[in-house]
XYZ file of C-alpha atoms in Angstrom:
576
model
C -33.991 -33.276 84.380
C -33.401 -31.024 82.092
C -35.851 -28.049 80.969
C -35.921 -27.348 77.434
C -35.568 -23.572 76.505
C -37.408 -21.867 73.991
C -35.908 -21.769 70.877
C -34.836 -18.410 69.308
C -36.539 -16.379 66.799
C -34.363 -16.842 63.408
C -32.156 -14.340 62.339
C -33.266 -12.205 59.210
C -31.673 -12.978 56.072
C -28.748 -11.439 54.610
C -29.955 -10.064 51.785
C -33.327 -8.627 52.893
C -32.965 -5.025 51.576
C -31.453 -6.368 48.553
C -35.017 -8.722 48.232
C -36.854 -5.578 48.978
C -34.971 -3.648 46.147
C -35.319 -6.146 43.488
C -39.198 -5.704 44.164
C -39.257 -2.513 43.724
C -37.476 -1.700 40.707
C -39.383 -4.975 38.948
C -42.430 -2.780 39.891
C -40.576 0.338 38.206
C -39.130 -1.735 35.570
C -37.654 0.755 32.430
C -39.143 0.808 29.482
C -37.350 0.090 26.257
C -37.754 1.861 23.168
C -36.355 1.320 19.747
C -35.577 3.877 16.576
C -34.938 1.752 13.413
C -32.818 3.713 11.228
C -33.389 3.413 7.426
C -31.238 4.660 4.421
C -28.957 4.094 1.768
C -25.023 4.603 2.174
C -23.745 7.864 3.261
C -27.287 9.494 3.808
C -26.829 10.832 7.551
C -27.474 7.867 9.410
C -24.451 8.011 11.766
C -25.064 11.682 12.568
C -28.689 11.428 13.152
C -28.112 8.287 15.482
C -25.594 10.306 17.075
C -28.112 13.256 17.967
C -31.008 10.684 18.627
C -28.735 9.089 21.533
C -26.671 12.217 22.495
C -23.390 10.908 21.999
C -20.687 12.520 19.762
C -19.533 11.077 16.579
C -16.625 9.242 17.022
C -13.487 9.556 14.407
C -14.940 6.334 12.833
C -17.953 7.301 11.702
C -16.897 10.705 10.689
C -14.946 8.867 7.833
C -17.612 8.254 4.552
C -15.304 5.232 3.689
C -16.061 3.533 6.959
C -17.382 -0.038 6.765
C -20.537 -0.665 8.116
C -21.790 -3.460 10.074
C -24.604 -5.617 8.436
C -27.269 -4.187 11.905
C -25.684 -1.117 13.654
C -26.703 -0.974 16.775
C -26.356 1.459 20.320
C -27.814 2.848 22.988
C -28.117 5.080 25.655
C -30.535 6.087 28.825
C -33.261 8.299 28.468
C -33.362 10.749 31.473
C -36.130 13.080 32.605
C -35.828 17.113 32.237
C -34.531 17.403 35.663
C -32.073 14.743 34.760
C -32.994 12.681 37.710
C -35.170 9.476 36.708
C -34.267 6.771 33.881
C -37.522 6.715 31.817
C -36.904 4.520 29.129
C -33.831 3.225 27.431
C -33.649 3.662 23.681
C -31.941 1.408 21.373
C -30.855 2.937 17.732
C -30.846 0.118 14.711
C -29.532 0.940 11.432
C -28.653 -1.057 8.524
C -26.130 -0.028 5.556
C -28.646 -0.372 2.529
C -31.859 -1.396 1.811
C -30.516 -4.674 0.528
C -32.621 -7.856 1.287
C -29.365 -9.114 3.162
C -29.550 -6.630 5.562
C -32.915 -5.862 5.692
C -33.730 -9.662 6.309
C -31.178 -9.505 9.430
C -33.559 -7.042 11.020
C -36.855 -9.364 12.239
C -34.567 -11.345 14.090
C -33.758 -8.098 16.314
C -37.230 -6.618 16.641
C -39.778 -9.209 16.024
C -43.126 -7.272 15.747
C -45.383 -9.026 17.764
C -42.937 -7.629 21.192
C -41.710 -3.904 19.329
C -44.221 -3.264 17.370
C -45.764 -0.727 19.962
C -41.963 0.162 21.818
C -40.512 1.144 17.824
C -40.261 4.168 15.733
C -38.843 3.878 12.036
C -37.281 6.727 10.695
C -36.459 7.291 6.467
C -33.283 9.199 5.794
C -33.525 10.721 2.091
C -30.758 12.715 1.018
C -30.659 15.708 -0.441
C -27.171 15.579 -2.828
C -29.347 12.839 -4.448
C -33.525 14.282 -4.521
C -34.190 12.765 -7.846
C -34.231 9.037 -5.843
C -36.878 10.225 -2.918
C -39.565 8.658 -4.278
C -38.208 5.344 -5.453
C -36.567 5.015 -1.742
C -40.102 6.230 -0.100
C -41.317 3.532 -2.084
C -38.223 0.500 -1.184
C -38.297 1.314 2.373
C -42.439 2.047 2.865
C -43.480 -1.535 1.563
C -40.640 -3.124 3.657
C -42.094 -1.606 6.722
C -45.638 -2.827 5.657
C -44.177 -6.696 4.900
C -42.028 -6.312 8.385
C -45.363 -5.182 10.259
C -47.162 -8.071 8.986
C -44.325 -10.885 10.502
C -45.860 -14.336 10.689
C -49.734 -13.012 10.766
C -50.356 -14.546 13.915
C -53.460 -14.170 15.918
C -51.460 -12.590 18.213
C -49.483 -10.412 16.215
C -52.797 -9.366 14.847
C -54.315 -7.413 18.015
C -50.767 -5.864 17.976
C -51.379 -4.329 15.051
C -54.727 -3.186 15.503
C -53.914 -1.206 18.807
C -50.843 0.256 17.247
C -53.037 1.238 14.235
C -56.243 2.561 16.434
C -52.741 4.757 18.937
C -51.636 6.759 15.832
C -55.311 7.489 14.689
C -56.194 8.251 17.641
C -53.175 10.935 17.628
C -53.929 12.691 14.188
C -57.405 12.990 15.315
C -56.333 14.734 18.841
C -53.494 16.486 17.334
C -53.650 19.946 18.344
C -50.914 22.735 17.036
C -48.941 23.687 19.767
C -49.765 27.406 21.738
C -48.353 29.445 24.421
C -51.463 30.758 25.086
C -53.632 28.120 27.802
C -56.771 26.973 25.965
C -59.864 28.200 27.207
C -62.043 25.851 29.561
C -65.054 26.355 27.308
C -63.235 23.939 24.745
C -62.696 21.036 26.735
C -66.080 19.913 26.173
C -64.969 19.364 22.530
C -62.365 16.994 23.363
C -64.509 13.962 22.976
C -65.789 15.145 19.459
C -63.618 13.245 16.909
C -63.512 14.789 13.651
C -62.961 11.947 10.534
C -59.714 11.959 8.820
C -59.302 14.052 5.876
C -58.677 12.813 2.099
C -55.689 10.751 1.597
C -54.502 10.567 4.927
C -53.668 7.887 6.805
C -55.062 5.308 3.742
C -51.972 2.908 4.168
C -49.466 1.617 7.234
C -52.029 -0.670 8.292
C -49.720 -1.677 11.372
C -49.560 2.041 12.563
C -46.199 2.399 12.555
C -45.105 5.367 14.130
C -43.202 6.985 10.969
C -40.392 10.102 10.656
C -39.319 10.932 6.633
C -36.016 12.860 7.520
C -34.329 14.963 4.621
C -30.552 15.129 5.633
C -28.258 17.888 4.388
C -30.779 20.125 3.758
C -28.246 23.285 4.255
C -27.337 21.869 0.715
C -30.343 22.557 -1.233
C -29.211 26.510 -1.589
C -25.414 25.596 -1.947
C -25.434 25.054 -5.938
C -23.307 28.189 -6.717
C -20.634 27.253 -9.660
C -21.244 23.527 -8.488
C -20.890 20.477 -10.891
C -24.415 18.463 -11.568
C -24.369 16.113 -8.803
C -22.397 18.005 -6.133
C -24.861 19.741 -4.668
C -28.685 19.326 -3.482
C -30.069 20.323 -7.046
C -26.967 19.728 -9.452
C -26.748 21.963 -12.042
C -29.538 24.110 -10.918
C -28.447 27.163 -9.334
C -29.672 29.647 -6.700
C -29.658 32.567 -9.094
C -32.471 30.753 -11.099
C -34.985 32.508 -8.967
C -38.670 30.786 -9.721
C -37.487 27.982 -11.340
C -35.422 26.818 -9.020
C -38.210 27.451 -6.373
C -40.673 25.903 -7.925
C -39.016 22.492 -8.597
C -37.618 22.409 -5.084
C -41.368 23.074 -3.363
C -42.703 20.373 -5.969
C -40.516 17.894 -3.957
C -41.665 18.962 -0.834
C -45.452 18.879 -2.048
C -44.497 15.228 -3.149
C -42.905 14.262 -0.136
C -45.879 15.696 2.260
C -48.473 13.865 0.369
C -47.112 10.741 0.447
C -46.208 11.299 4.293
C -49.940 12.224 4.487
C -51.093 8.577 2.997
C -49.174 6.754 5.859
C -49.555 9.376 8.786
C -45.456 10.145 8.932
C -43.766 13.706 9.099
C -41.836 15.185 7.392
C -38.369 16.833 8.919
C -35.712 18.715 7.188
C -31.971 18.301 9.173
C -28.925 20.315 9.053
C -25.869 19.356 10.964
C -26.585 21.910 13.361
C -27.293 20.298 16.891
C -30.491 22.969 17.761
C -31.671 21.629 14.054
C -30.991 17.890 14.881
C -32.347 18.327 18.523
C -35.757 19.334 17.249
C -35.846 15.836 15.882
C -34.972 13.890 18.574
C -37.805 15.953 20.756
C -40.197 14.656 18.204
C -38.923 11.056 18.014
C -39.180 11.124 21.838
C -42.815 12.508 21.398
C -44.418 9.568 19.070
C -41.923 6.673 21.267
C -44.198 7.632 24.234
C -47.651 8.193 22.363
C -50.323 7.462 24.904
C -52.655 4.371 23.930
C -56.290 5.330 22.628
C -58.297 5.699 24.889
C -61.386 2.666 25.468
C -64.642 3.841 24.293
C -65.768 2.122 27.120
C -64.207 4.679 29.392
C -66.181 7.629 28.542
C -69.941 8.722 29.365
C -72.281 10.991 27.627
C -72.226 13.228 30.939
C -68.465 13.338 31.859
C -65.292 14.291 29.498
C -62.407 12.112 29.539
C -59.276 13.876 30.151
C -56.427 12.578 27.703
C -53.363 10.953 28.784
C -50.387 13.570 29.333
C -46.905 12.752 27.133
C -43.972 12.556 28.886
C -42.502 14.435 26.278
C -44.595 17.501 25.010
C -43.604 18.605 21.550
C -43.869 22.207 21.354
C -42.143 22.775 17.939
C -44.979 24.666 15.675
C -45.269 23.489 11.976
C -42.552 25.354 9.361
C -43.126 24.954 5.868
C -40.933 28.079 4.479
C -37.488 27.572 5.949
C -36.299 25.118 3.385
C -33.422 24.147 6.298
C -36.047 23.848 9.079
C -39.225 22.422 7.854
C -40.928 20.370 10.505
C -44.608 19.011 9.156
C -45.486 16.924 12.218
C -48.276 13.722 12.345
C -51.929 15.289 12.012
C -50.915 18.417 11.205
C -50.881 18.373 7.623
C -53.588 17.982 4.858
C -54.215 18.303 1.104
C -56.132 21.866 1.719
C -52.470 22.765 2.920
C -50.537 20.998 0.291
C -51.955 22.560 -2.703
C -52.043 26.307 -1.491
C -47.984 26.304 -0.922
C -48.006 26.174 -4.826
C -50.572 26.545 -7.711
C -50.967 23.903 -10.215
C -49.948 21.067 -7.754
C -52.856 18.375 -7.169
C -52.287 15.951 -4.248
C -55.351 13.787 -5.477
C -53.575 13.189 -9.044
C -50.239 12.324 -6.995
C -52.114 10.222 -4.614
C -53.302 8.102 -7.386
C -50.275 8.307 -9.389
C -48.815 6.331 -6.148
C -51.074 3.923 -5.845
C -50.409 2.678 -9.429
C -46.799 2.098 -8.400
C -47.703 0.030 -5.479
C -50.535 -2.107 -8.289
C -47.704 -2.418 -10.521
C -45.275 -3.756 -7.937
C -48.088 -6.449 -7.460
C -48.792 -7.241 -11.202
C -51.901 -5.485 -10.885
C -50.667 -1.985 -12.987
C -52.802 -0.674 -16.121
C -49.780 0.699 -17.396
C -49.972 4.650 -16.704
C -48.005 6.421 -15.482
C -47.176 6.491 -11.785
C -45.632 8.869 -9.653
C -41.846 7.665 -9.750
C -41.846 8.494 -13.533
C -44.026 11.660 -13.216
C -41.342 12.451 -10.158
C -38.535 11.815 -12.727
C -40.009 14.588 -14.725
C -39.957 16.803 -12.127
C -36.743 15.773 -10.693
C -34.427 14.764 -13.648
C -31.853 12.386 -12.648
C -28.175 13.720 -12.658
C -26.611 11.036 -10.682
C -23.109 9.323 -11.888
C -23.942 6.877 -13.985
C -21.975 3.545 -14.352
C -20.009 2.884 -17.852
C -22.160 0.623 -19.780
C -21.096 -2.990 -20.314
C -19.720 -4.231 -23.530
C -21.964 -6.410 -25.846
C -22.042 -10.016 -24.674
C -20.033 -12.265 -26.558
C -21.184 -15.673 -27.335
C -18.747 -17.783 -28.339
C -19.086 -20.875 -30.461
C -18.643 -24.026 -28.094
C -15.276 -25.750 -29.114
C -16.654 -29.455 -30.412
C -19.966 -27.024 -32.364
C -16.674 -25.479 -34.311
C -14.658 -28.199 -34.768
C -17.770 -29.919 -36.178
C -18.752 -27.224 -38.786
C -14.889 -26.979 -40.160
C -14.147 -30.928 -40.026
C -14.804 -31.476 -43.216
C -13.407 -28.747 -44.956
C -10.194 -29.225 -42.888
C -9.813 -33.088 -43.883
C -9.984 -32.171 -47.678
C -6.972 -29.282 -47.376
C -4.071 -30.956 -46.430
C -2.145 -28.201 -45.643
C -3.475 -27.793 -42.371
C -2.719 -30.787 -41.345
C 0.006 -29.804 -38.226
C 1.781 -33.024 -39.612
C 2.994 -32.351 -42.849
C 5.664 -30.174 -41.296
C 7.333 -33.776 -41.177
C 6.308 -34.798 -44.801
C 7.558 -34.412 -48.051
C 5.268 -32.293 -50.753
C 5.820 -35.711 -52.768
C 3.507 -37.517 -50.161
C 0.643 -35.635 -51.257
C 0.699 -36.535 -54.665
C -1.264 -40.151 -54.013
C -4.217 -39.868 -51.701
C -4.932 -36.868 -49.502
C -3.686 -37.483 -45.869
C -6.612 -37.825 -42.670
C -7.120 -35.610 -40.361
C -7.504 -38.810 -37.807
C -6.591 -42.075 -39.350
C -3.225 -44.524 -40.009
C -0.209 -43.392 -40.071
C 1.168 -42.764 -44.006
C 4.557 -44.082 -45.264
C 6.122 -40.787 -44.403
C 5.503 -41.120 -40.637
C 9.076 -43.861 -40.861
C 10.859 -40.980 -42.281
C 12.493 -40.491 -38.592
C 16.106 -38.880 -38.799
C 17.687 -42.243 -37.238
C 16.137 -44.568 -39.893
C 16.853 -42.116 -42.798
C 20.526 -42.024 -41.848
C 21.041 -45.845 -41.273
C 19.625 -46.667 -44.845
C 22.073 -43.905 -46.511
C 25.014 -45.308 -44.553
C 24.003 -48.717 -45.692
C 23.501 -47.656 -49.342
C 26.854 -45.921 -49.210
C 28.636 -48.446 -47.283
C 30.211 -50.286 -50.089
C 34.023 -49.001 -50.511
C 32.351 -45.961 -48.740
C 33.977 -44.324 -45.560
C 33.664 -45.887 -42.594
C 31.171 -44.003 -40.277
C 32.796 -41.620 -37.835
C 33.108 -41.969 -34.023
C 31.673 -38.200 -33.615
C 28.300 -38.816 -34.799
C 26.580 -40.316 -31.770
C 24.423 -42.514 -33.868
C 24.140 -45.582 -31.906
C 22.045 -47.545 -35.331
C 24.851 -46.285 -37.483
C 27.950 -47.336 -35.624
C 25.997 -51.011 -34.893
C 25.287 -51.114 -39.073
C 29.069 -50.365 -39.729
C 30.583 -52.930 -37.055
C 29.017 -55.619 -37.897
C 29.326 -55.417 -41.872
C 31.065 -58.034 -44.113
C 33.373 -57.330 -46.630
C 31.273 -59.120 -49.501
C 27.758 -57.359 -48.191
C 28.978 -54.004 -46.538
C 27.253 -55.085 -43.817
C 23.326 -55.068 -45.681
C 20.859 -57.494 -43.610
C 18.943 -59.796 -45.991
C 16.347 -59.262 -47.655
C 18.194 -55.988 -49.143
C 20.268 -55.767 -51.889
C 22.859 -53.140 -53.027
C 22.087 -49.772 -54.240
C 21.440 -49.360 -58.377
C 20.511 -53.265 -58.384
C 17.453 -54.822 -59.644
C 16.587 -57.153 -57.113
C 12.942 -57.630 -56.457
C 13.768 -56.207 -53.165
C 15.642 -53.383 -54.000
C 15.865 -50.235 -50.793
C 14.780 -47.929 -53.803
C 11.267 -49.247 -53.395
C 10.980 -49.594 -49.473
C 12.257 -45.678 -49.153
C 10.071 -42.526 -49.188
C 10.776 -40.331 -51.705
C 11.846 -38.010 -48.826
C 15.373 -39.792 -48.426
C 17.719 -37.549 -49.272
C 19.777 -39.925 -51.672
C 16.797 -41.370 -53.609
C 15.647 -39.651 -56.914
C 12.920 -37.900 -56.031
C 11.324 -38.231 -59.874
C 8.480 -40.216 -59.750
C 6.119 -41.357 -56.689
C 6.584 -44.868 -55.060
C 4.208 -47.535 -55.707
C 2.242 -48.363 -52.344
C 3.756 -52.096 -52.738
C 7.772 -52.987 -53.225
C 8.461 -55.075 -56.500
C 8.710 -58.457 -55.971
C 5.595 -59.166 -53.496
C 7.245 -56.430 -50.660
C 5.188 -54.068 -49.462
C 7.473 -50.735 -47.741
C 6.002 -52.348 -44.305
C 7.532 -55.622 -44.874
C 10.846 -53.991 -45.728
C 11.076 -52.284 -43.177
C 10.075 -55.213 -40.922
C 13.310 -57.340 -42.081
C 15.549 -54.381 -41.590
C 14.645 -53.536 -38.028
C 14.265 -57.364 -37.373
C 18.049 -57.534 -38.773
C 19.249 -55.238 -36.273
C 17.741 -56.673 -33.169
C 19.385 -60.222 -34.331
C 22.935 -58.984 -33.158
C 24.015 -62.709 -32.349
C 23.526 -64.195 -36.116
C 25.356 -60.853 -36.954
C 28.237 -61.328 -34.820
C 29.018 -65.311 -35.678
C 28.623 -63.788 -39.382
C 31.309 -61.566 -38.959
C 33.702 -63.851 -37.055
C 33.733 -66.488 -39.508
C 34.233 -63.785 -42.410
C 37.116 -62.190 -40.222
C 38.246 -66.024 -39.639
C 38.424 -66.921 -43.514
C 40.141 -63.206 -44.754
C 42.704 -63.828 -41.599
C 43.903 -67.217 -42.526
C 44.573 -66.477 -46.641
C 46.280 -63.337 -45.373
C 48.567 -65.514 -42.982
C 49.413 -68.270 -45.908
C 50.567 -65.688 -48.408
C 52.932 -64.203 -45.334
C 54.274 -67.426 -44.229
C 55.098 -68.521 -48.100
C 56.362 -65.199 -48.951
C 58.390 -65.478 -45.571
C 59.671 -68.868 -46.407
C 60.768 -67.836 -49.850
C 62.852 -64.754 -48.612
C 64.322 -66.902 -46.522
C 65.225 -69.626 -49.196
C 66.609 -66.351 -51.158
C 68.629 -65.076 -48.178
C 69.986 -68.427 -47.644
């Protein structure tokens, strides 16, 4: 009998580490974070992505005549200081214009309702074209609003309103950066909230986390014995002094208060990677923004401590390097906007905007808003396309041939068909422009040259071989000595037959005396038709014409043989 054993304990799977590993990094998963790149052609776009993902610009999109793709897109890893840890990895989107077929592309990529709180947009203005900042703040700012709406779910909805209460809750904790440690006496204040200023923060109800970036800003002072357009301010040249001061710290006034309205900054970039590196530091800085904090968290008795950023931005505010200015989220306010020049009023700008954006909705009273106030400050010196020619409108063809009709059927002469007519013609009735055809319209060379042949043919020459004219050498072989060869129903030339050729031919023959005009009817109860009817019928009846002229060959043969036999026989008689 057999004892059954105990069976074994099973062998551990295969790929039990792997199992454990899979756990663990699903625990550690890495974020993703997006920047959505926004400007018009040849702006910056490549070498600010470029900086942005720390790669180097590849030979491509060093050329300005490259052709872009309708959604650019790369990426790369974002590593810790200590170059260690993957934190996030960031994804760059940029599109070539701020066309609606490219811009429409872009929802498809980052719906809202899952990137609305993992994306930062950044606007690339230009500075070889300033006079168009404001109409592109404009294009691009109400995009981002309709794109941060999406399909208005209920879902979408709480996106938006915890993106919205993140950035307020940064401008109201924004603090400017220090070396020195703050004191522990102030951290009691960190719960105190202090309300928002005037005009800020009055639009991007999504909360969009917002950069404006001014590329080429090393060309604003680079004007020197430039042509208008070349350079940042045209025509306007450094050695204008305060002029040339003044209009260039209007723009930046402009720019800061409308970056004020939607809680954006405001950078100015150079190609110069410790310039373009300050900007990604920032970008980095509002990707990872902290959430707000739940008011549910905090007690009357105990502080909350805020949420550390994994990136720290330690960049202080610049507003006088015209190369370098950084105006970061919450730092900025009208109090500082109007002291950088006299005479500038944020509020009136402010305003001034928000007729633009009534205007764009049908809802404008018709004064004057801040992209034509900006075009005073700014005057537009941009290329400007050759203007079109004046539209011509021509007549359609039947409307024309309509109006001249009748003019054209009372002129003969431009009639294309009495190229073929004699001038006589015209002497009865006036030909049609559409209509019968007149008596002239027989006068074909073939026709005219068989009826002078025939008129001619009696004790005439006999028509030569070298002609080619098939009628013609028909008429003359099968004509009898006593008719010349005429069909009936036409009788010789000069006679007064009722049927006589002189009234069945156009006065266009060559051998008929042209004098007078022929009557519309032949004498004798012919009309030209009917003429010319028997004389075409006599042609195609080449049997009764041949039997014709064998019996008259028959007859003039046998009197010619008599007289040659008698005269034969009487020779003969002689000779005998």
């Amino acid at each position: 009998m057999e004892i059954s054993r105990a069976s074994t304990p099973e062998a551990p799977p295969q790929d039990l580490w792997s199992s454990i590993l899979d756990s663990v990094s699903s625990s550690r998963s890495i974020p993703a974070k997006q920047i959505l790149l926004l400007g018009q052609p040849s702006a910056g776009k490549s070498t600010l992505a470029s900086a942005l993902l720390q790669k180097p610009l590849s030979d491509e999109q060093k050329d300005d005549q490259r052709t872009d793709f309708a959604v650019g897109y790369d990426f790369a890893d974002v590593r810790d200081e200590a170059d260690e840890d993957t934190l996030a990895r960031l994804s760059v989107y940029t599109v070539p214009s701020s066309a609606a077929s490219y811009t429409a592309l872009l929802p498809h990529f980052l719906p809202p309702r899952s990137s609305l709180l993992q994306t930062l947009v950044i606007i690339v203005l230009d500075w070889t074209r300033p006079w168009t900042f404001v109409e592109e703040l404009q294009t691009w700012l109400t995009w981002i609003e309709t794109w941060s709406k999406g399909d208005r779910s209920r879902e979408l909805e709480i996106v938006r309103e915890e993106s919205r209460e993140r950035l307020q809750s940064h401008l109201q904790h924004y603090s400017e950066p220090s070396n020195e440690p703050l004191p522990a006496s102030n951290s009691t204040l960190s719960s105190t909230l202090l309300p928002l200023g005037q005009g800020t923060f009055t639009h991007n109800s999504a909360g969009v986390p917002i950069i404006v970036a001014c590329t080429k800003a090393d060309l604003i002072d680079d004007g020197n014995d430039m042509a208008a357009g070349t350079s940042g301010m045209g025509s306007m040249v450094k050695g204008k002094g305060g002029e040339w001061e003044e209009r260039t710290d209007g723009i930046m006034q402009v720019l800061r208060t409308i970056c004020l309205k939607y809680g954006a900054s405001l950078f100015y970039t150079t190609p110069l990677p410790a310039n373009l590196q300050v900007l990604r530091q920032y970008a980095l800085h509002l990707l990872f923004m902290p959430p707000a904090p739940s008011p549910g968290m905090s007690t009357s008795t105990e502080v909350q401590a805020p949420v550390r950023n994994l990136f720290p931005f330690t960049q202080k505010p610049n507003t006088l390097d015209r190369d370098r200015i950084v105006v970061p989220t919450g730092w900025d306010s009208w109090g500082k906007i109007s002291i950088m020049r006299d005479g500038f009023e944020a509020k009136v700008w402010g305003e001034a905007w928000e007729r633009d954006l009534e205007a764009e909705e049908g809802q404008g009273s018709g004064e004057t808003g801040a992209k034509k106030a900006y075009a005073n400050l700014v005057p537009d010196q941009g290329s400007k396309p050759a203007p079109l020619p004046p539209f011509n409108n021509p007549t359609p063809e039947q409307a024309f041939l309509a109006k001249n009709y009748d003019e054209n059927s009372k002129k003969s002469d431009r009639d294309p068909r009495g190229a073929f007519r004699n001038p006589a013609d015209f002497a009865g009735a006036a030909a049609g422009i559409v209509g019968p055809l007149g008596s002239s319209s027989f006068n074909l060379p073939n026709v005219e040259k068989a009826l002078s042949d025939m008129e001619t043919g009696g004790g005439g020459p006999a028509v030569p071989a070298s002609t080619g004219d098939a009628a013609s050498r028909r008429l003359a072989a099968g004509r009898t000595p006593g008719t010349s060869g005429r069909p009936a129903g036409l009788s010789p030339l000069g006679s007064s037959s009722p049927t006589s050729i002189g009234a069945a031919r156009s006065p266009s023959s060559p051998t008929m005396n042209t004098s007078s005009a022929p009557s519309p009817n032949g004498q004798g109860g012919q009309t030209q038709h009917e003429v010319l009817q028997n004389f075409f019928q006599s042609l195609l009846s080449t049997k009764d014409r041949t039997n014709a002229a064998t019996a008259a060959a028959a007859s003039r043969g046998g009197g010619v043989k008599s007289n040659g036999s008698t005269n034969g026989t009487d020779e003969g008689k002689e000779g005998s």
